[in-house]
Amino acid sequence: MNHPLEPLSAGEITHAVDLLKQAGKVTPTTRFVSVSLKEPPKADVHGWDGAKALPRRAFAVLFDNATNTAHESVIHLTDNRLHSFRSLTGVQPTMTVDEQVECEQAVLRSPLFREALRRHAGDVDPALVMVDIWSAGNYGSEEDRTLRLARPLCFLRRDATDNGYARPLEGIRPVVDLNRMEVIRVEEHGSWPIPESSCHYAASRIPDQRRDIKAIDITQPQGPSFTVEGRTVTWQNWTLVVGFNAREGLTLHHIRYRDGGRDRSILYRASLTEMVVPYGDPGPTQARKNAFDVGEYGMGMCANSLQLGCDCLGHIHYFDADLCTSRGEPLKIANAICMHEEDFGILWKHTDRRLPDSPEVRRSRRLVISSVSTVENYEYGFFWYLYQDGNIQLEVKLTGILSLGSLPLGTKPPHGVLVAPHVYAPNHQHFFNVRLDFDIDGMANTVQQVDVVADPPSGSNPFENAFRARATSLTGEVMARSHLCLETGRSWKIVNPAVKNHVGDPVGYRFLPGDNAFPFASPNAWWRKRARFVDHHVWVTPWHEDENFAAGDYPNQSAGDDGLIRWTGQDRPIENTDVVFWYTFGHTHLPRPEDYPVMPTAYIGFLLKPSGFFNLNPANDVPPSPARKAGQGCCESPGETKGPEATILLGVPNRGG
Ligand code: NI
């Protein structure tokens, strides 16, 4: 029996598309922006017995290019009918992958663009021009409000397969009406040099590669320790559902931990809700550069098909992603999600010096569930980790190619860094927002802000060494808006006030932030109006069905002030209720020459740690791994007598059976 939170299957997506067509809601100019699961009511999922399927529904976002109108529809798949259909004017849904491709072709065939290209680059083959669709944003103009626009960036390859990003066409900025799929003008900004070198990174272009690397193979002769049924994954004590959709990409659902024979709920839903990359160069060719990669591009739409041995190493279980094209045709991204186990060093260790021959040490192992998206020049990897000690971690991996500009020789960019002659990378930031719908042992939870404070000197603190954790229960949305604070080592704790652990405290999970940043652009900057979620690192809301995206449902070309800033302005009570914890985390990227031509991965994320959720170290029962002799590899090294347990690289002893 499939879990009710599983994403729509290919068949269900086609069914939804067919029902919309049968209802006369699809014209030749209609695009399907997304068709995803409309999740069943939460109480139904918590009460689901696994015996009878819950009704399946789809949520579709459509856009009609002829009328510049968006439509939202909820479709009852089980009952074969449209439940609702409403039209929205004045919003621009996510640009579809089809529009990316069509926009490039529209620019390349445009006479306006060809003339501008000739003026800037001479007589070059237009087939060597790369056109990356970039969102237009909203800068207060009439066309920003009334047209569906893109402002692509263009680059000139030397040949058909080299690194075109190394050669920006800085001086020309086409503006494309995506409804008519036509260049409406080309903005020209004077003459700029086109860098000479393509500075390669493709293996076929790097003849002198290092030769001193020997293979690392990860083998699990007994297979992995997880089981998969549909999209439900069970791994040691963990159970969860792996989701995916066109907008958010990878999502995790209904995360539970088996403790003392009970499946205890922790997180109901975890998702990336938005991310924005604002650039910090005020120059005329760069000032409009920012990208909302979830709301404007669709992180799931941009997901890669992952490859064994390259993206993923070990015993991998892949999940495909079923989406649809903008015309409603099935679109399968094979191997969009990778799941595997990783050895993660030491889980815990102690040597009793009176018993030196029996140190107690355990290997840590984590379950990795990941997906990688390519948003034009940049790559984002989203890696969720579950650990044996109850920890849950998100690590975002940033890699790919910097968004580059060109400069005359001898010029130093004040708002960026030269990475090669004529080539510079503007300073920028990456802000992510993650929505964590906690259900710690039930739906009614409270968020506490925990600050560590020193006791004042007093008779009861004679050596002035005392400090304590001060937990403040957050009661309202406005109060809950807050920033990280290094001075107080601020963290947050999500507790269930009604469920006490064995020492009488409410059970909870602690939220531990990682690296973070403040935005450097002014609050008046155009992009910040649309990204008010960067105003605070932490936000807490009471759960609401329609509140899923930190910058609002339609940030593309929006006027702004939507999403978290608007909802939390209501200052609704958030204590002892179904709370949602939102975290904004930023990476300030001052580029380096070493980020060129392709950027070594940078990492950012956060950690969730059980804090009074369990009665003791939940990994106390992890058995020791078998000891091996130095130099002994796995499986078949000669002269060693081993049981099957010794052949496992990622292993626990085989305890009979
Ligand atoms: Ni960056």
XYZ file of C-alpha atoms and ligand atoms in Angstrom:
658
model
C 0.000 0.000 0.000
C 1.507 3.275 -1.098
C 1.818 6.025 1.474
C -0.666 8.904 0.954
C 2.173 11.451 0.744
C 3.917 9.768 -2.178
C 4.358 12.118 -5.127
C 2.059 11.728 -8.110
C 2.971 8.874 -10.418
C 3.385 9.417 -14.161
C -0.049 7.860 -14.631
C -1.640 10.178 -12.093
C -0.093 13.246 -13.736
C -1.421 12.169 -17.126
C -4.808 11.530 -15.532
C -4.837 15.052 -14.070
C -3.833 16.548 -17.427
C -6.569 14.549 -19.189
C -9.219 15.681 -16.701
C -8.222 19.317 -17.244
C -8.398 18.829 -21.008
C -11.765 17.065 -20.808
C -13.086 19.964 -18.732
C -12.123 22.367 -21.519
C -9.504 24.155 -19.428
C -6.608 23.674 -21.832
C -6.113 25.715 -24.999
C -3.272 25.512 -27.550
C -1.571 28.374 -25.671
C -1.869 26.801 -22.211
C 1.274 25.756 -20.431
C 1.369 23.316 -17.554
C 3.694 24.951 -15.055
C 3.410 22.101 -12.561
C 1.199 19.180 -11.621
C 1.940 17.918 -8.141
C 0.358 16.098 -5.232
C -2.308 17.984 -3.332
C -1.549 16.503 0.033
C -4.380 14.908 1.985
C -5.451 16.525 5.259
C -2.784 16.072 7.888
C -5.097 14.461 10.425
C -6.017 11.831 7.824
C -2.350 10.980 7.311
C -1.661 10.723 11.040
C -4.735 8.514 11.365
C -3.991 6.441 8.274
C -3.933 2.742 9.079
C -2.057 1.593 5.995
C -4.922 -0.624 4.906
C -7.026 1.659 2.726
C -5.711 4.255 0.276
C -6.640 7.868 0.989
C -8.242 9.788 -1.900
C -5.630 11.134 -4.321
C -5.691 14.728 -5.506
C -3.498 16.790 -7.791
C -2.686 20.495 -7.727
C -1.999 22.035 -11.119
C -0.691 25.464 -12.016
C -1.431 26.457 -15.609
C -0.548 29.562 -17.542
C -2.176 30.782 -20.729
C 0.237 32.795 -22.849
C -2.597 34.223 -24.969
C -4.372 35.814 -22.014
C -1.366 36.258 -19.666
C -3.423 34.504 -17.007
C -2.492 31.860 -14.454
C -4.886 29.144 -13.313
C -4.818 26.956 -10.253
C -6.774 23.746 -10.118
C -7.294 20.993 -7.590
C -8.183 17.749 -9.319
C -9.828 14.778 -7.611
C -8.057 11.846 -9.213
C -10.007 9.268 -7.252
C -13.363 10.802 -8.272
C -12.305 11.796 -11.815
C -13.343 15.431 -11.498
C -12.051 18.956 -11.050
C -12.536 20.060 -7.486
C -11.671 23.693 -8.148
C -10.384 25.924 -10.906
C -9.538 29.578 -10.407
C -7.852 32.199 -12.525
C -5.274 34.695 -11.295
C -4.226 37.752 -13.219
C -1.172 39.822 -12.418
C 0.985 36.875 -11.357
C 3.752 35.126 -13.260
C 4.287 31.478 -12.334
C 7.654 29.754 -12.580
C 9.285 29.802 -16.012
C 9.092 26.294 -17.445
C 12.001 24.346 -18.866
C 10.322 24.513 -22.277
C 10.363 28.300 -22.063
C 14.107 28.194 -21.304
C 14.717 26.369 -24.564
C 12.234 28.389 -26.611
C 13.582 31.676 -25.228
C 17.104 30.813 -26.379
C 15.805 30.029 -29.873
C 13.746 33.229 -29.955
C 16.803 35.328 -29.145
C 18.998 33.550 -31.668
C 16.548 34.059 -34.531
C 15.746 37.675 -33.638
C 16.929 40.215 -36.244
C 17.236 42.797 -33.439
C 19.579 40.511 -31.561
C 21.585 39.561 -34.652
C 22.233 43.219 -35.418
C 23.319 43.934 -31.851
C 25.513 40.835 -31.909
C 27.209 42.009 -35.098
C 27.888 45.422 -33.561
C 29.395 43.888 -30.423
C 31.127 40.767 -31.616
C 31.578 41.224 -35.340
C 30.717 38.556 -37.831
C 30.288 35.544 -35.526
C 28.226 32.417 -35.963
C 25.014 32.902 -33.911
C 25.002 29.141 -33.318
C 27.930 29.711 -30.938
C 25.918 32.083 -28.759
C 24.535 30.662 -25.495
C 21.397 32.374 -24.221
C 20.567 31.720 -20.554
C 17.078 32.673 -19.562
C 17.260 35.038 -16.575
C 14.189 36.159 -14.754
C 13.238 39.772 -15.299
C 12.406 40.685 -11.713
C 10.257 43.696 -10.989
C 11.747 47.187 -11.033
C 8.489 49.097 -10.889
C 7.924 49.489 -14.615
C 4.674 48.937 -16.478
C 6.113 46.048 -18.488
C 7.380 44.306 -15.343
C 3.795 44.260 -14.122
C 2.002 43.450 -17.345
C 4.212 41.206 -19.489
C 5.738 37.784 -18.962
C 9.369 38.686 -19.369
C 12.887 37.311 -19.350
C 16.183 39.182 -19.501
C 18.630 36.582 -20.762
C 22.396 36.725 -20.386
C 24.407 35.785 -23.449
C 27.789 34.173 -23.936
C 29.891 33.306 -26.954
C 31.493 29.902 -27.306
C 34.652 29.432 -29.354
C 33.372 26.118 -30.627
C 30.252 24.054 -30.164
C 31.223 22.396 -26.883
C 33.643 24.647 -25.038
C 33.025 26.657 -21.855
C 30.950 29.539 -23.142
C 30.479 31.079 -19.709
C 34.115 32.205 -19.832
C 33.207 34.568 -22.667
C 30.318 36.829 -21.655
C 28.682 39.120 -24.187
C 28.581 41.870 -21.599
C 27.254 44.752 -23.639
C 23.989 43.260 -24.922
C 20.921 42.386 -22.917
C 17.929 41.125 -24.914
C 14.499 41.494 -23.322
C 12.083 38.715 -24.261
C 8.291 38.658 -24.068
C 7.722 35.017 -23.135
C 4.038 35.170 -24.067
C 4.830 36.079 -27.664
C 8.203 34.327 -27.390
C 9.810 37.254 -29.093
C 12.635 39.691 -28.417
C 11.002 43.074 -27.793
C 14.274 45.008 -27.637
C 17.969 44.581 -27.105
C 19.498 46.867 -24.521
C 23.042 47.862 -25.462
C 25.543 49.140 -22.958
C 28.515 50.283 -25.019
C 31.427 48.130 -26.095
C 32.975 45.499 -23.878
C 35.807 43.096 -24.564
C 35.043 39.445 -25.243
C 37.595 37.402 -23.286
C 39.986 35.323 -25.372
C 40.240 32.115 -23.395
C 37.485 29.575 -22.809
C 39.315 28.142 -19.779
C 38.128 24.558 -19.972
C 36.973 22.139 -17.334
C 35.569 19.268 -19.414
C 37.670 16.104 -19.099
C 37.995 15.900 -22.879
C 39.725 19.306 -22.828
C 42.132 18.642 -19.950
C 44.868 16.451 -21.459
C 47.160 16.562 -18.445
C 45.121 14.993 -15.680
C 46.669 13.676 -12.478
C 47.565 9.997 -12.601
C 48.142 9.054 -8.964
C 44.572 8.256 -7.975
C 43.667 4.655 -7.155
C 40.118 3.414 -7.071
C 37.892 3.610 -4.013
C 35.100 1.089 -4.122
C 32.296 0.970 -1.604
C 30.900 -2.531 -1.361
C 28.020 -3.867 0.672
C 27.959 -7.582 -0.128
C 24.905 -8.114 2.043
C 23.103 -5.211 0.460
C 22.030 -1.987 2.093
C 20.378 -1.756 5.505
C 17.388 0.164 4.227
C 14.180 -1.158 2.742
C 12.031 0.666 0.235
C 8.360 0.182 -0.428
C 7.049 2.610 -3.011
C 8.452 5.871 -1.684
C 8.493 4.800 1.940
C 11.961 4.188 3.294
C 12.803 2.342 6.474
C 16.366 2.479 7.729
C 17.293 1.165 11.125
C 14.763 2.980 13.358
C 13.840 5.649 10.821
C 10.820 5.707 8.537
C 10.024 8.447 6.054
C 8.501 9.167 2.669
C 10.631 10.608 -0.143
C 8.791 13.230 -2.164
C 9.590 15.357 -5.171
C 7.881 18.061 -7.185
C 8.680 20.498 -9.983
C 8.987 23.537 -7.762
C 10.667 22.418 -4.535
C 12.544 19.402 -5.866
C 13.307 16.874 -3.132
C 10.977 16.883 -0.127
C 10.886 14.633 2.934
C 7.676 13.624 4.638
C 6.363 12.018 7.780
C 9.746 11.358 9.379
C 9.382 8.971 12.299
C 11.763 7.155 14.634
C 10.961 3.780 16.195
C 11.647 4.062 19.904
C 10.631 1.416 22.418
C 8.308 -0.225 19.900
C 6.538 3.035 18.966
C 6.889 5.027 15.743
C 7.365 8.553 17.076
C 6.787 11.452 14.680
C 9.411 14.194 14.384
C 9.028 16.103 11.123
C 5.881 16.018 9.046
C 7.378 17.805 6.051
C 10.766 19.308 5.168
C 11.233 21.355 2.013
C 13.237 24.071 0.318
C 10.703 26.853 -0.186
C 12.768 29.490 -1.942
C 16.246 30.660 -2.655
C 17.511 33.884 -4.094
C 20.902 34.874 -5.451
C 21.346 38.648 -5.370
C 24.408 40.126 -7.053
C 26.228 43.097 -5.602
C 27.434 45.008 -8.655
C 25.588 48.271 -9.455
C 26.952 48.496 -13.033
C 24.392 48.853 -15.838
C 24.944 45.327 -17.181
C 24.890 43.677 -13.744
C 22.537 45.620 -11.472
C 19.439 43.589 -12.340
C 21.063 40.247 -11.701
C 19.253 38.142 -9.137
C 17.517 34.813 -9.414
C 14.815 33.106 -7.347
C 15.721 29.561 -8.220
C 12.627 27.943 -6.698
C 9.847 30.382 -7.576
C 11.248 31.550 -10.917
C 12.992 28.432 -12.237
C 11.665 25.418 -10.316
C 14.319 23.472 -8.442
C 12.685 20.152 -9.315
C 12.321 21.072 -12.973
C 16.072 21.667 -13.077
C 17.009 18.365 -11.381
C 19.734 16.171 -12.851
C 19.622 12.485 -13.735
C 22.284 11.190 -11.371
C 24.918 8.702 -12.417
C 26.276 5.802 -10.448
C 29.999 6.026 -9.818
C 30.040 9.760 -10.640
C 27.375 11.518 -8.596
C 26.882 8.641 -6.212
C 29.169 5.964 -4.853
C 28.137 2.774 -3.131
C 24.978 0.724 -3.065
C 22.508 3.250 -4.428
C 18.755 3.262 -4.572
C 17.476 5.759 -7.110
C 14.046 7.316 -7.300
C 12.819 8.784 -10.587
C 10.943 12.073 -10.708
C 7.708 12.176 -12.676
C 6.833 15.627 -13.947
C 5.259 16.937 -17.138
C 6.331 19.242 -19.925
C 4.674 22.610 -20.292
C 2.324 20.993 -22.816
C 1.285 18.296 -20.362
C 3.338 15.455 -21.829
C 4.913 13.063 -19.309
C 8.458 14.007 -18.362
C 10.514 11.537 -16.373
C 13.813 12.558 -14.771
C 15.422 9.166 -14.247
C 17.521 8.805 -11.102
C 16.555 12.254 -9.843
C 17.006 11.221 -6.214
C 19.889 9.187 -4.870
C 19.714 7.291 -1.602
C 22.553 5.375 -0.011
C 24.421 4.742 3.216
C 27.708 6.376 4.084
C 30.296 5.579 6.698
C 30.676 8.772 8.724
C 33.610 8.190 11.010
C 33.225 7.580 14.706
C 29.740 7.573 16.194
C 31.002 7.335 19.770
C 33.983 5.959 21.655
C 35.303 5.393 25.126
C 38.321 3.548 26.455
C 38.220 2.639 30.123
C 41.914 2.913 31.041
C 41.460 0.096 33.520
C 40.209 -2.131 30.706
C 42.611 -1.093 27.943
C 41.985 -4.126 25.748
C 38.335 -3.364 25.295
C 37.813 0.111 23.981
C 34.207 0.657 23.021
C 33.934 2.350 19.644
C 31.125 2.475 17.126
C 31.164 3.479 13.503
C 28.688 6.150 12.516
C 26.607 5.568 9.485
C 24.233 7.943 7.823
C 21.472 7.589 5.288
C 21.937 10.106 2.495
C 19.001 11.251 0.364
C 20.036 13.753 -2.263
C 19.228 15.559 -5.460
C 21.207 17.979 -7.629
C 19.765 20.758 -9.776
C 21.371 22.771 -12.546
C 19.977 26.284 -12.790
C 21.690 27.522 -15.958
C 25.303 28.201 -14.873
C 25.015 27.027 -11.251
C 24.565 23.697 -9.477
C 22.866 23.090 -6.149
C 22.987 19.771 -4.346
C 20.489 19.109 -1.565
C 21.703 16.413 0.798
C 19.555 15.246 3.680
C 21.261 13.013 6.232
C 19.668 10.810 8.861
C 21.971 9.542 11.608
C 21.850 6.685 14.083
C 21.798 9.080 17.050
C 18.583 10.736 15.921
C 20.223 13.683 14.155
C 18.790 15.060 10.930
C 20.940 17.318 8.785
C 20.569 19.296 5.598
C 23.678 20.139 3.653
C 23.390 22.281 0.547
C 26.275 21.919 -1.874
C 26.998 24.864 -4.149
C 29.020 24.260 -7.268
C 28.903 24.866 -11.022
C 30.033 27.952 -12.869
C 30.147 31.501 -11.581
C 28.023 34.081 -13.318
C 30.758 36.064 -15.010
C 31.145 39.467 -16.553
C 33.820 40.990 -18.743
C 36.008 44.054 -18.184
C 38.579 46.034 -20.158
C 42.194 45.075 -19.382
C 43.686 47.029 -16.505
C 40.335 47.492 -14.796
C 39.810 46.188 -11.279
C 36.199 45.459 -10.383
C 35.215 47.201 -7.145
C 32.275 44.827 -6.581
C 33.854 41.567 -7.616
C 37.068 39.726 -8.368
C 39.079 39.218 -11.529
C 39.361 35.490 -12.137
C 41.155 35.691 -15.501
C 42.164 38.454 -17.926
C 39.006 40.362 -18.927
C 36.867 38.010 -16.801
C 35.422 38.910 -13.460
C 32.923 37.435 -11.017
C 30.655 39.835 -9.133
C 30.174 39.457 -5.395
C 26.893 37.814 -4.550
C 24.976 35.935 -1.886
C 22.843 32.807 -1.907
C 19.873 32.834 0.484
C 17.957 29.618 1.043
C 14.750 29.181 2.962
C 13.698 25.841 4.368
C 10.286 25.030 5.825
C 10.263 22.525 8.655
C 6.821 21.344 9.695
C 7.548 19.705 13.026
C 5.173 17.200 14.566
C 7.149 16.182 17.648
C 5.159 13.282 19.123
C 2.007 14.902 17.781
C 0.920 18.098 16.108
C 0.733 20.539 19.040
C 4.257 21.878 19.479
C 5.938 25.014 20.831
C 9.132 26.666 19.623
C 11.557 27.937 22.231
C 14.399 30.338 21.563
C 17.349 29.214 23.646
C 20.005 31.780 24.608
C 22.996 30.936 26.733
C 23.593 33.625 29.326
C 26.153 34.165 32.062
C 24.934 34.571 35.625
C 25.820 37.950 37.107
C 28.533 37.946 39.780
C 26.870 37.320 43.115
C 27.193 35.436 46.357
C 25.850 32.366 44.608
C 28.337 32.768 41.746
C 31.515 33.585 43.698
C 33.929 32.368 40.996
C 31.877 34.042 38.219
C 31.888 30.859 36.184
C 28.153 30.244 35.961
C 26.113 30.215 32.793
C 22.785 28.745 31.897
C 20.464 28.165 28.980
C 17.502 30.502 29.009
C 14.581 29.117 27.019
C 11.894 31.557 25.915
C 8.697 30.028 24.586
C 7.647 31.892 21.465
C 4.005 32.861 21.706
C 3.399 35.004 18.612
C 4.656 35.298 15.053
C 6.156 38.778 15.411
C 8.058 37.831 18.545
C 9.391 34.734 16.786
C 11.085 36.666 13.963
C 14.742 36.619 14.894
C 18.378 36.397 13.902
C 21.235 34.185 14.880
C 23.185 35.518 17.840
C 26.742 34.398 18.434
C 26.919 36.213 21.789
C 24.255 33.935 23.263
C 24.965 30.847 21.139
C 21.326 31.075 20.116
C 19.533 27.939 19.084
C 15.914 26.939 18.940
C 14.090 24.004 20.403
C 10.819 22.557 19.205
C 9.026 20.807 22.052
C 5.775 19.012 22.687
C 4.646 20.511 26.001
C 2.175 17.670 26.573
C 4.657 14.810 26.243
C 7.291 14.501 28.961
C 10.458 12.464 28.923
C 11.685 10.305 31.820
C 13.028 13.312 33.729
C 9.820 15.271 33.388
C 10.839 17.681 30.618
C 8.897 18.130 27.386
C 10.275 16.033 24.536
C 11.974 18.086 21.862
C 14.392 18.576 19.030
C 16.987 21.327 18.906
C 17.599 23.388 15.776
C 21.277 24.221 15.382
C 22.106 26.751 12.663
C 25.243 26.519 10.558
C 26.974 29.276 8.592
C 24.778 32.206 7.844
C 24.845 35.796 6.631
C 22.929 39.049 6.608
C 21.913 40.544 3.275
C 24.147 43.405 2.196
C 21.647 44.988 -0.178
C 19.459 47.699 1.332
C 15.922 46.767 2.399
C 14.868 49.130 -0.409
C 16.690 47.093 -3.069
C 14.213 45.854 -5.653
C 15.031 42.170 -5.127
C 14.619 42.444 -1.357
C 11.054 43.652 -1.699
C 10.333 40.254 -3.255
C 12.487 38.343 -0.782
C 11.398 39.581 2.613
C 12.217 36.144 3.974
C 15.842 37.315 4.141
C 14.849 39.941 6.738
C 15.074 37.332 9.519
C 16.877 34.040 9.881
C 14.061 32.406 11.825
C 10.317 32.665 11.428
C 7.592 30.602 13.054
C 4.023 30.321 11.796
C 0.998 28.295 12.771
C 0.458 25.643 10.096
C -1.727 26.787 7.234
C -2.488 24.795 4.129
C -1.736 27.692 1.777
C 1.536 28.879 3.342
C 4.315 26.964 1.677
C 6.662 29.404 -0.031
C 8.694 31.991 1.867
C 8.426 34.636 -0.867
C 4.798 33.832 -1.662
C 3.246 31.602 -4.294
C 4.323 33.711 -7.281
C 7.573 35.617 -6.662
C 8.403 35.844 -10.379
C 8.001 39.552 -11.308
C 5.997 40.078 -8.122
C 5.599 43.450 -6.476
C 6.846 41.827 -3.264
C 5.941 41.920 0.415
C 4.391 38.474 0.113
C 4.990 35.223 1.955
C 6.442 35.152 5.438
C 6.455 38.918 5.920
C 2.732 39.144 5.162
C 1.587 36.060 7.049
C 3.556 36.744 10.200
C 2.282 40.339 10.206
C -0.962 38.853 11.524
C 0.949 37.938 14.696
C -1.070 34.770 15.141
C -0.519 32.715 18.298
C 2.027 29.953 17.817
C 2.214 28.328 21.206
C 1.197 24.710 21.704
C -0.196 24.437 18.206
C 0.798 22.927 14.876
C 3.864 25.089 14.260
C 6.020 25.507 11.182
C 9.630 26.601 11.632
C 11.193 28.523 8.734
C 14.912 29.049 8.462
C 16.716 31.439 6.113
C 20.411 30.850 5.627
C 22.794 32.808 3.466
C 26.160 32.147 1.905
C 28.185 35.243 1.058
C 30.199 34.436 -2.009
C 33.271 36.573 -2.560
C 34.540 34.727 -5.618
C 38.137 33.557 -5.989
C 40.253 32.696 -8.993
C 40.061 29.154 -7.600
C 36.309 29.187 -8.296
C 37.146 29.417 -11.983
C 36.477 27.867 -14.478
C 34.325 25.609 -12.296
C 33.726 26.050 -8.617
C 34.802 23.513 -5.991
C 31.827 22.694 -3.794
C 30.905 25.056 -0.962
C 28.696 23.793 1.856
C 26.005 25.291 4.018
C 23.176 23.865 6.105
C 21.854 23.100 9.560
C 21.364 20.314 12.057
C 18.428 18.980 14.042
C 19.416 17.185 17.210
C 17.158 15.290 19.577
C 17.146 17.174 22.872
C 15.271 15.306 25.537
C 13.384 13.443 22.831
C 15.020 10.171 23.865
C 15.735 8.996 27.377
C 19.374 8.279 26.588
C 21.784 8.052 23.658
C 19.594 6.324 21.072
C 22.731 4.929 19.430
C 23.758 3.091 22.601
C 22.553 -0.145 21.020
C 24.628 0.127 17.835
C 26.820 -2.992 17.786
C 30.589 -2.793 17.316
C 32.040 -3.265 13.846
C 34.496 -6.111 13.356
C 38.154 -5.134 13.772
C 40.457 -5.642 10.805
C 44.214 -5.753 10.417
C 46.088 -2.816 8.952
C 46.234 -2.953 5.184
C 43.427 -5.414 4.978
C 40.946 -4.395 2.389
C 37.546 -5.862 2.113
C 36.341 -9.240 1.046
C 39.015 -11.370 -0.599
C 42.415 -10.461 0.852
C 44.338 -13.746 0.956
C 45.349 -15.480 4.160
C 42.591 -14.012 6.248
C 39.950 -16.158 7.842
C 36.767 -14.229 7.995
C 33.124 -14.792 8.507
C 30.695 -12.973 6.254
C 30.596 -10.103 8.709
C 34.217 -9.224 8.017
C 33.523 -8.692 4.341
C 31.343 -5.670 4.849
C 32.910 -2.314 4.449
C 29.841 -0.558 5.707
C 29.083 -3.247 8.181
C 27.514 -4.346 11.375
C 28.178 -7.881 12.595
C 25.877 -10.482 11.273
C 24.050 -11.540 14.374
C 22.906 -14.972 13.251
C 19.646 -15.701 11.526
Ni 28.038 31.722 -5.533
